[in-house]
Tab-separated table of C-alpha atoms in Angstrom:
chain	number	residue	atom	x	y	z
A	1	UNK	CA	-16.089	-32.009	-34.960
A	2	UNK	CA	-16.675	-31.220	-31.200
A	3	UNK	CA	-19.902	-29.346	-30.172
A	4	UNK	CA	-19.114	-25.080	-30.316
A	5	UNK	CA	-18.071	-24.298	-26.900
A	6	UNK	CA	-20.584	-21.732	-24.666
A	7	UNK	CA	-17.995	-19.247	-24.828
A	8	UNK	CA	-17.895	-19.409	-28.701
A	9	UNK	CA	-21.882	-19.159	-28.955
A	10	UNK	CA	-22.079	-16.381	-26.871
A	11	UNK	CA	-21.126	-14.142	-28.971
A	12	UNK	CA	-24.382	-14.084	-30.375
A	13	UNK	CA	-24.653	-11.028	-28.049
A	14	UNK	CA	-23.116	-9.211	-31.024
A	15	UNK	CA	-26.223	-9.996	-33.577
A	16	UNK	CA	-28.440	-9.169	-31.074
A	17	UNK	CA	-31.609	-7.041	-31.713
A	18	UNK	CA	-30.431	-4.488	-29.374
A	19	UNK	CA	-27.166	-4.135	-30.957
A	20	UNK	CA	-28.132	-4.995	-34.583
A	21	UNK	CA	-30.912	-2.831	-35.042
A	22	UNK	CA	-30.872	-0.096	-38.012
A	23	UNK	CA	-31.567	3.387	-36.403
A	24	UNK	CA	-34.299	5.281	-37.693
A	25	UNK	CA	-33.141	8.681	-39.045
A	26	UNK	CA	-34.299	10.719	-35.981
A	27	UNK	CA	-31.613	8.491	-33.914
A	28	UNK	CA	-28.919	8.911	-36.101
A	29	UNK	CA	-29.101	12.982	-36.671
A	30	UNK	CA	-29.272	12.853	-32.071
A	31	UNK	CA	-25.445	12.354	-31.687
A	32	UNK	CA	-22.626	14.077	-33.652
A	33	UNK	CA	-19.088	13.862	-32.423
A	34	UNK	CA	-17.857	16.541	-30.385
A	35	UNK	CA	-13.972	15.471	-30.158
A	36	UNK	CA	-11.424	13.951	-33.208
A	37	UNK	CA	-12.557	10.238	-33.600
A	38	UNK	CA	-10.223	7.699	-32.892
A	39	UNK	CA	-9.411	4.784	-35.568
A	40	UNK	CA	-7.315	2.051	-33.340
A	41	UNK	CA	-5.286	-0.564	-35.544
A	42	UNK	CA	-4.019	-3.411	-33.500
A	43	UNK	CA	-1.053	-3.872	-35.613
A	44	UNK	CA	2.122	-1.834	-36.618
A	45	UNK	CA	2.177	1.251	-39.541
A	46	UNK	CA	2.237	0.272	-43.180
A	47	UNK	CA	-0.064	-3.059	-42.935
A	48	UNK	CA	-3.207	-3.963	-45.029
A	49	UNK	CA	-5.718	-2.072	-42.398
A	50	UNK	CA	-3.783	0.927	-43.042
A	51	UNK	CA	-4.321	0.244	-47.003
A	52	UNK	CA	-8.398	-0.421	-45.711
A	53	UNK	CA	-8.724	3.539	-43.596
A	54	UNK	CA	-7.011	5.775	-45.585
A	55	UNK	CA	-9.384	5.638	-48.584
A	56	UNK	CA	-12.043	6.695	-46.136
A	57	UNK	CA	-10.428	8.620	-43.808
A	58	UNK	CA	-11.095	12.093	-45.438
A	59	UNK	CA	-14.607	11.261	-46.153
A	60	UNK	CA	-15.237	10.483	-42.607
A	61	UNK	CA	-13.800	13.804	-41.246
A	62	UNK	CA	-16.620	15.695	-43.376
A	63	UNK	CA	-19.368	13.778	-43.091
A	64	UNK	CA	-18.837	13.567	-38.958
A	65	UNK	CA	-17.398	16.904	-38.813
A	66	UNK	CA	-14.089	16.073	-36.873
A	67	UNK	CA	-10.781	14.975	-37.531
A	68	UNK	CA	-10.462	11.113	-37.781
A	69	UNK	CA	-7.325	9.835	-36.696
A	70	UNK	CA	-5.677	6.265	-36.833
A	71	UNK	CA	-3.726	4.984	-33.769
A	72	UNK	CA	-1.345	2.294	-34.041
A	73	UNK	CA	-1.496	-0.453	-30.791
A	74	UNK	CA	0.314	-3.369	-31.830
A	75	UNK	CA	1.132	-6.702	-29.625
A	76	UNK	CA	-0.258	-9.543	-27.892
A	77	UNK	CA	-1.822	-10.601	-31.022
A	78	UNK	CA	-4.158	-7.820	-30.857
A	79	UNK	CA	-5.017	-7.921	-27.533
A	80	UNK	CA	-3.745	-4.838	-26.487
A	81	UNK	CA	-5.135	-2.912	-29.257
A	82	UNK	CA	-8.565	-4.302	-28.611
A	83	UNK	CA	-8.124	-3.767	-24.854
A	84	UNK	CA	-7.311	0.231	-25.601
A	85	UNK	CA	-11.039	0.491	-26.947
A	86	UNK	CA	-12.504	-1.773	-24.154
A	87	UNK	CA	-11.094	0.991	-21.880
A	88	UNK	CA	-11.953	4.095	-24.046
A	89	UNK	CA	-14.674	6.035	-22.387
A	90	UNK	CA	-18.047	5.009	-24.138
A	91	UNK	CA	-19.128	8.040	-26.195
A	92	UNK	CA	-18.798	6.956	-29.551
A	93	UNK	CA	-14.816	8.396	-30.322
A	94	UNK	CA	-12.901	5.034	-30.442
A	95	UNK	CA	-13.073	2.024	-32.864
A	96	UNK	CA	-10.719	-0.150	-33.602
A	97	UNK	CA	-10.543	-2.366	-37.020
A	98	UNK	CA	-10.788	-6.062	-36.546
A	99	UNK	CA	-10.055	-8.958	-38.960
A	100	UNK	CA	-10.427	-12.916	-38.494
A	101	UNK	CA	-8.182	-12.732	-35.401
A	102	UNK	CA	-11.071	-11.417	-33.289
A	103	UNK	CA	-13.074	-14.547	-33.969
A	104	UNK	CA	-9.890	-16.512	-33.522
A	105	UNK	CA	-8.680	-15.805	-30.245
A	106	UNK	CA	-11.985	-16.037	-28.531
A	107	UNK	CA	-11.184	-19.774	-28.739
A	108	UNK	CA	-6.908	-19.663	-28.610
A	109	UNK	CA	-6.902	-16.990	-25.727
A	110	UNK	CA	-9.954	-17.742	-23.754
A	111	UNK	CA	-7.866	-15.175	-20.494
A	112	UNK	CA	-8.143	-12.387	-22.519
A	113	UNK	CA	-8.350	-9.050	-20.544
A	114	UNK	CA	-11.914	-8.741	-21.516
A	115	UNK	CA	-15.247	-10.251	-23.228
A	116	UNK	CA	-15.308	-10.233	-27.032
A	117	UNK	CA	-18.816	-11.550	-26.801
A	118	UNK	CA	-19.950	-8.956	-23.902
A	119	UNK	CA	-17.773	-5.884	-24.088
A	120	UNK	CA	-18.011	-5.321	-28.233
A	121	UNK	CA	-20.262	-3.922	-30.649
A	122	UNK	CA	-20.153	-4.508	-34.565
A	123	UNK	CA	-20.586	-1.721	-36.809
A	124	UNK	CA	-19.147	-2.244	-40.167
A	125	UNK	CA	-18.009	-5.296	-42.164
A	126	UNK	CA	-15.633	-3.382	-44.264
A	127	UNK	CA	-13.365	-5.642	-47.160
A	128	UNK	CA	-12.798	-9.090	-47.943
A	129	UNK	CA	-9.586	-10.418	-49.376
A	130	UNK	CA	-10.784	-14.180	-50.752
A	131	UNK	CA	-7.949	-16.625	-50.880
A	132	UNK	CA	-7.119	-18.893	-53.686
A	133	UNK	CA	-5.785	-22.331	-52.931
A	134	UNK	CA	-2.313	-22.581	-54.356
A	135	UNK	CA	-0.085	-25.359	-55.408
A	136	UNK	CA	2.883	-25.943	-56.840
A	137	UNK	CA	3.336	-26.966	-60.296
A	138	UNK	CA	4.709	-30.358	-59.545
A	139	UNK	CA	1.689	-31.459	-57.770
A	140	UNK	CA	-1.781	-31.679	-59.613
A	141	UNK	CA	-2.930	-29.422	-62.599
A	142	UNK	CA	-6.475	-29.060	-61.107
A	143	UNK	CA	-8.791	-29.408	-57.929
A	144	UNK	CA	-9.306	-33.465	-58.756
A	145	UNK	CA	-5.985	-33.970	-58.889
A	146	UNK	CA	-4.720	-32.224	-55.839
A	147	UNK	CA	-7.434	-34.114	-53.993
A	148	UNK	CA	-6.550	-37.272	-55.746
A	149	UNK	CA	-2.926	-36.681	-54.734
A	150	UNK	CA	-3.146	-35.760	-51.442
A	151	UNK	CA	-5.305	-39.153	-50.964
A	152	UNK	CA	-2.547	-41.282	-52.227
A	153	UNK	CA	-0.857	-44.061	-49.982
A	154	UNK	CA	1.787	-42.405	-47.900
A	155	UNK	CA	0.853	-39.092	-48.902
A	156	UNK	CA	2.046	-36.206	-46.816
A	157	UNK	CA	1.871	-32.805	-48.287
A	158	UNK	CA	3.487	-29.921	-46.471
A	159	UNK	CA	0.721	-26.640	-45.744
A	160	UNK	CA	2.278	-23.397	-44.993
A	161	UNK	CA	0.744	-20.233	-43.167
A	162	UNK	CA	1.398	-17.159	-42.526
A	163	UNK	CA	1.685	-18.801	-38.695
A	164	UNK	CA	-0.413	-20.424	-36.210
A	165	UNK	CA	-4.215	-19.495	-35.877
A	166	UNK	CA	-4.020	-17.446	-38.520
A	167	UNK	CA	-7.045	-17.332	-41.169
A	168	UNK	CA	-4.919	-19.584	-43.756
A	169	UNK	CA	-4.034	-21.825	-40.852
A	170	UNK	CA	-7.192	-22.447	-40.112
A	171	UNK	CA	-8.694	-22.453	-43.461
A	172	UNK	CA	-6.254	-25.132	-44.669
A	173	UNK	CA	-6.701	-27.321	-41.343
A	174	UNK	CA	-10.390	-27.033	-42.443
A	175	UNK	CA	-9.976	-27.976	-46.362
A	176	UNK	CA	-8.121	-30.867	-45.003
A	177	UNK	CA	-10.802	-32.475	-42.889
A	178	UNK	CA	-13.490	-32.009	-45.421
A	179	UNK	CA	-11.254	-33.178	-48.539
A	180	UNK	CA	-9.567	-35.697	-46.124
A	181	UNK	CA	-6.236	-35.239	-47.917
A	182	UNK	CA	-2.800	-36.398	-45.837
A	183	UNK	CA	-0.993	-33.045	-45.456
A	184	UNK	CA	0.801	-31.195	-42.660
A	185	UNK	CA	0.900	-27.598	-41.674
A	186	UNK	CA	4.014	-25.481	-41.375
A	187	UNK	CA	3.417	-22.083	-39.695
A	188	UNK	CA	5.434	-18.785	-40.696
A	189	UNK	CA	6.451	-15.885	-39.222
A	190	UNK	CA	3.979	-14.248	-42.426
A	191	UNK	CA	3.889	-14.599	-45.760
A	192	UNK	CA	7.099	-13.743	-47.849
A	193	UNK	CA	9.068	-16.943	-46.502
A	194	UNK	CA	6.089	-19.438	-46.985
A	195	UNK	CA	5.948	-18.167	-50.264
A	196	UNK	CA	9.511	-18.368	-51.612
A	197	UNK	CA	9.118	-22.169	-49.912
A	198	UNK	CA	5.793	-23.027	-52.101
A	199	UNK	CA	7.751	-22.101	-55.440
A	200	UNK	CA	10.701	-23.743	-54.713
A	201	UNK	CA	8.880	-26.786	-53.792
A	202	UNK	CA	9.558	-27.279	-50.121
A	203	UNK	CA	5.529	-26.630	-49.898
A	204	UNK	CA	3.003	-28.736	-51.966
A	205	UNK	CA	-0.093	-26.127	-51.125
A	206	UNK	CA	-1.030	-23.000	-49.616
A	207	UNK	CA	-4.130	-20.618	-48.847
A	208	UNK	CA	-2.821	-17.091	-50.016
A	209	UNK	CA	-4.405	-13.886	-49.872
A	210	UNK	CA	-5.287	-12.975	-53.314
A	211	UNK	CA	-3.270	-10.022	-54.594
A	212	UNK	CA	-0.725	-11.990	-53.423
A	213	UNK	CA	-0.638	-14.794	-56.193
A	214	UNK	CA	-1.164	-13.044	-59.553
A	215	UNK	CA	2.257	-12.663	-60.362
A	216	UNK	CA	3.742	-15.767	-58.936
A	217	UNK	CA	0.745	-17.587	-60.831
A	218	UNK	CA	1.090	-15.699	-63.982
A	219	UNK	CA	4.985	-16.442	-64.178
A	220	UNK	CA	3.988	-20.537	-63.686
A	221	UNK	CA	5.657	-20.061	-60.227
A	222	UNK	CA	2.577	-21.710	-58.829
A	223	UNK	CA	-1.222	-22.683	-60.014
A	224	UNK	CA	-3.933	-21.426	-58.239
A	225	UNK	CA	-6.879	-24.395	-58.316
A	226	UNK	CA	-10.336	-23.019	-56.141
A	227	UNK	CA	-10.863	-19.500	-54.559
A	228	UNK	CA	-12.788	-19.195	-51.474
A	229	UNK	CA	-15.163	-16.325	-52.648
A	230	UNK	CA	-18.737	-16.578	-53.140
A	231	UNK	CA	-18.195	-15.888	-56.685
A	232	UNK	CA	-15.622	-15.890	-59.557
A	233	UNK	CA	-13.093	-13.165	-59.591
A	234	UNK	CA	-12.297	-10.828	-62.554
A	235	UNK	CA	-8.403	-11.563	-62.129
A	236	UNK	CA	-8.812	-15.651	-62.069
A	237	UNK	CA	-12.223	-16.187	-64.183
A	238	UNK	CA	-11.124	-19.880	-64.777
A	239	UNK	CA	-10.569	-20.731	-61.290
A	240	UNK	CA	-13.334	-22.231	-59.544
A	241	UNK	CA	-15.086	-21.580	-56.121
A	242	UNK	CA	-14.778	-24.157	-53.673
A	243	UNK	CA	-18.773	-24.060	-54.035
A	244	UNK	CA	-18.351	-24.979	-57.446
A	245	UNK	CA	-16.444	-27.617	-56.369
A	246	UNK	CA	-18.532	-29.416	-53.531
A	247	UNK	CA	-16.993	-27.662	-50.554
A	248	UNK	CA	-19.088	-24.444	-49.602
A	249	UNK	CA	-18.222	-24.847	-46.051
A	250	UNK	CA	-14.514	-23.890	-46.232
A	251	UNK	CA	-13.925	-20.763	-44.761
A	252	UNK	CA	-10.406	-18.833	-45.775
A	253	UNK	CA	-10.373	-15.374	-46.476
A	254	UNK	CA	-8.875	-12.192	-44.668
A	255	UNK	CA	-11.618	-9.601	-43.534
A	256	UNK	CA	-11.650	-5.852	-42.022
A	257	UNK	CA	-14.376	-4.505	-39.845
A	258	UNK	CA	-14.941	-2.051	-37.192
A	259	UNK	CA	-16.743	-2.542	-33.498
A	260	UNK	CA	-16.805	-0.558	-30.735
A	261	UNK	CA	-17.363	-0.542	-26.775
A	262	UNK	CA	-21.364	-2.218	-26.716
A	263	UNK	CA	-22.638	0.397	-24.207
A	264	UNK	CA	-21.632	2.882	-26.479
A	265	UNK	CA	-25.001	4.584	-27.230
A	266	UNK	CA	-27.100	3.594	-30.140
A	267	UNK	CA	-27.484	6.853	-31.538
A	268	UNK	CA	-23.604	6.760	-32.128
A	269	UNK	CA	-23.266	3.384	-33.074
A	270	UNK	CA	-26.262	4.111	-35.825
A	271	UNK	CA	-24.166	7.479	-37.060
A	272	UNK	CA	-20.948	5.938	-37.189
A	273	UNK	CA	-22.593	2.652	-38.865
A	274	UNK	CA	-23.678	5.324	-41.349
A	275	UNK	CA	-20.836	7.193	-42.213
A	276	UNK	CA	-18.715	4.439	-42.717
A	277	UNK	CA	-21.275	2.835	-44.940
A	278	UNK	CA	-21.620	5.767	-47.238
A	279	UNK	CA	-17.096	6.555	-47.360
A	280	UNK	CA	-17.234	2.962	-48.505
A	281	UNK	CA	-19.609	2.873	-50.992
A	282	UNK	CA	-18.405	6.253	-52.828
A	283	UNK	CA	-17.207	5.176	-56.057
A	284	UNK	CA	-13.713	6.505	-55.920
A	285	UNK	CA	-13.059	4.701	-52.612
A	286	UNK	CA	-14.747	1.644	-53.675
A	287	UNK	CA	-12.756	1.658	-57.359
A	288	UNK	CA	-9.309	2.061	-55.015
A	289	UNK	CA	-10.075	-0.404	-52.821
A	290	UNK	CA	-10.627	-2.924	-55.548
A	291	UNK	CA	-7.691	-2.041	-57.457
A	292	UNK	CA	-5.862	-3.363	-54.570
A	293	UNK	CA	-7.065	-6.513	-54.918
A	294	UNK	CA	-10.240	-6.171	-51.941
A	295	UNK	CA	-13.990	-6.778	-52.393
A	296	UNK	CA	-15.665	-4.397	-50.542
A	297	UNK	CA	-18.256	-5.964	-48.612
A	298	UNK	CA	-19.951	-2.482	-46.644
A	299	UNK	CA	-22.076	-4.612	-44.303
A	300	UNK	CA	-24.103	-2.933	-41.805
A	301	UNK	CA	-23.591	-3.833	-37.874
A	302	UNK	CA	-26.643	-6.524	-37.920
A	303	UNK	CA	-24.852	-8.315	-40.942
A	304	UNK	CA	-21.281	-8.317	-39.288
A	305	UNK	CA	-22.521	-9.509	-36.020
A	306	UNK	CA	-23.656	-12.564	-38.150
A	307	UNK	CA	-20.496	-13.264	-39.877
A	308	UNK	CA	-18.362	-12.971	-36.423
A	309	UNK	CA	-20.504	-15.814	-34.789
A	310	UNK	CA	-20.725	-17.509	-38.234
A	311	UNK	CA	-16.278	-17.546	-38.078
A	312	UNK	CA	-15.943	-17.996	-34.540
A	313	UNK	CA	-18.323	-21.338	-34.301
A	314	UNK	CA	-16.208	-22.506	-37.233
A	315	UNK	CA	-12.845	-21.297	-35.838
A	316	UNK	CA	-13.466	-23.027	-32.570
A	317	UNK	CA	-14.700	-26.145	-33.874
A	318	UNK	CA	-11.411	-26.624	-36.541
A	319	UNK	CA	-8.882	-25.195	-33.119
A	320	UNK	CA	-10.282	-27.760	-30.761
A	321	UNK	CA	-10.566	-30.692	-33.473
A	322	UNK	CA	-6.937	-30.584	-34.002
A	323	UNK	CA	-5.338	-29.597	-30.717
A	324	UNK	CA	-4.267	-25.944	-32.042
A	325	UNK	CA	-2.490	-24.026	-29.779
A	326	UNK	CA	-0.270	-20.728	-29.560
A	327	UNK	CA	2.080	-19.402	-27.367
């Protein structure tokens, strides 16, 4: 795979100690809010973020003391969303939610209207979704036999998506290069069609959010063969990790987090970090949120930073190896 681009290593700027550093009590009891705080999501009403905030939101508004609202800013793939907070003024009142996309389009949208690695600060890595590689019945009843299959002379097995540069996308272009299985991706416009394709055949495989599968799986619609988790889940104990099965370095899953504007001061950032740390944690929130198929992750600001550079090194090296490109 090509070498990570400058632009993709730069965002290193977001584990930095400056940025990354816990706040010592003192810091975080120097800033309250003064004004409702403002929860962007860069996508329409009704989507999983939504499902992520509202178990939290009421917490939030007594710990910080003011009313914490979520504003809807679809388009552009995000972009215009993220752009609303790189405008906001810098005193701790706007977030916005990101998921893979952020570490996505630093690589597929390099003219973006501002600097993911310069103008953004992590605070919370909120959920993970894992997803579980999927096939259809017709094709392999385990892992060794997809492989085998998809090795076979002449071998061309359809991939679907829920479209291009997505976190499945990219996760399956991955899988394919390390397996080095023949297959072929087909994008959709998000998940319902590429599903109703994978059970009636016109799809051999698919990376699919987890909550997703259950039923379909259960009802011998399709078999799910590896999860990309770092551990067995509760509703699939028989299916194996990809670690388990000699492939730790695939990287598919659908995560939630919050940043904010980097010069916003540290005293916030260290509050904020907190509060959102402690709504997540509370049992009830935590028991809701896993009932709807999530693992909640509740990493602090340092930890996310990580995980950002960690996807968007891998992102841009699986985009530029095979040419991906969006509109």
């Amino acid at each position: 795979m090509p070498h990570v681009s400058r632009r993709a290593a730069g965002l290193m700027v977001l584990a930095a100690p400056g940025l990354a550093r816990v706040q010592p009590a003192s810091a975080q009891a120097s800033w309250a809010p003064t004004q409702p705080i403002r929860v962007i999501i860069p996508f329409t009403p009704g989507g999983t973020m939504d499902t992520v905030v509202r178990p939290v939101q009421q917490i939030l508004q007594q710990d910080l003391g003011q009313p914490v609202v979520i504003e809807h800013r679809p388009g552009a793939a995000t972009v215009i969303g993220t752009q609303e907070v790189a405008r906001a003024p810098a005193d701790g009142h706007t977030m916005i939610m990101i998921a893979n996309s952020f570490a996505a389009n630093i690589t597929l949208r390099p003219s973006m209207p501002y600097n993911p690695m310069r103008d953004f600060a992590p605070l919370v890595m909120a959920t993970v979704v894992p997803h579980v590689l999927v096939v259809h019945p017709s094709v392999a009843r385990d892992f060794a036999g997809f492989v085998a299959a998809g090795k076979r002379a002449g071998a061309n097995l359809a991939f679907g998506s829920y479209g291009i540069g997505t976190s499945n996308h990219l996760g399956g272009e991955q899988f394919r290069e390390l397996t080095g299985i023949s297959a072929t991706h087909v994008p959709y416009n998000g998940a319902p069609q590429a599903y109703t394709d994978l059970i009636g055949g016109r799809l051999q495989f698919m990376f699919a959010n987890l909550p997703d599968i259950i039923q379909p799986s259960q009802a011998g619609q399709m078999r799910p063969i590896a999860i990309s988790a770092e551990r067995r889940v509760k509703e699939l104990p028989d299916v194996p990790t990809m670690a388990e099965l000699g492939f730790p370095l695939v990287l598919s899953d659908s995560w939630f987090g919050l940043i904010t504007r980097a010069d916003v001061p540290a005293a916030a950032r260290a509050r904020l970090e907190t509060a959102w740390l402690t709504a997540l944690n509370r049992p009830e929130v935590k028991g809701r949120l896993e009932e709807l198929g999530f693992t909640v992750l509740a990493k602090p600001g340092a930890e996310f930073g990580i995980e950002i550079r960690r996807y968007t090194e891998t992102y841009a090296q699986v985009i530029r190896a095979n040419n991906i490109r969006v509109e």
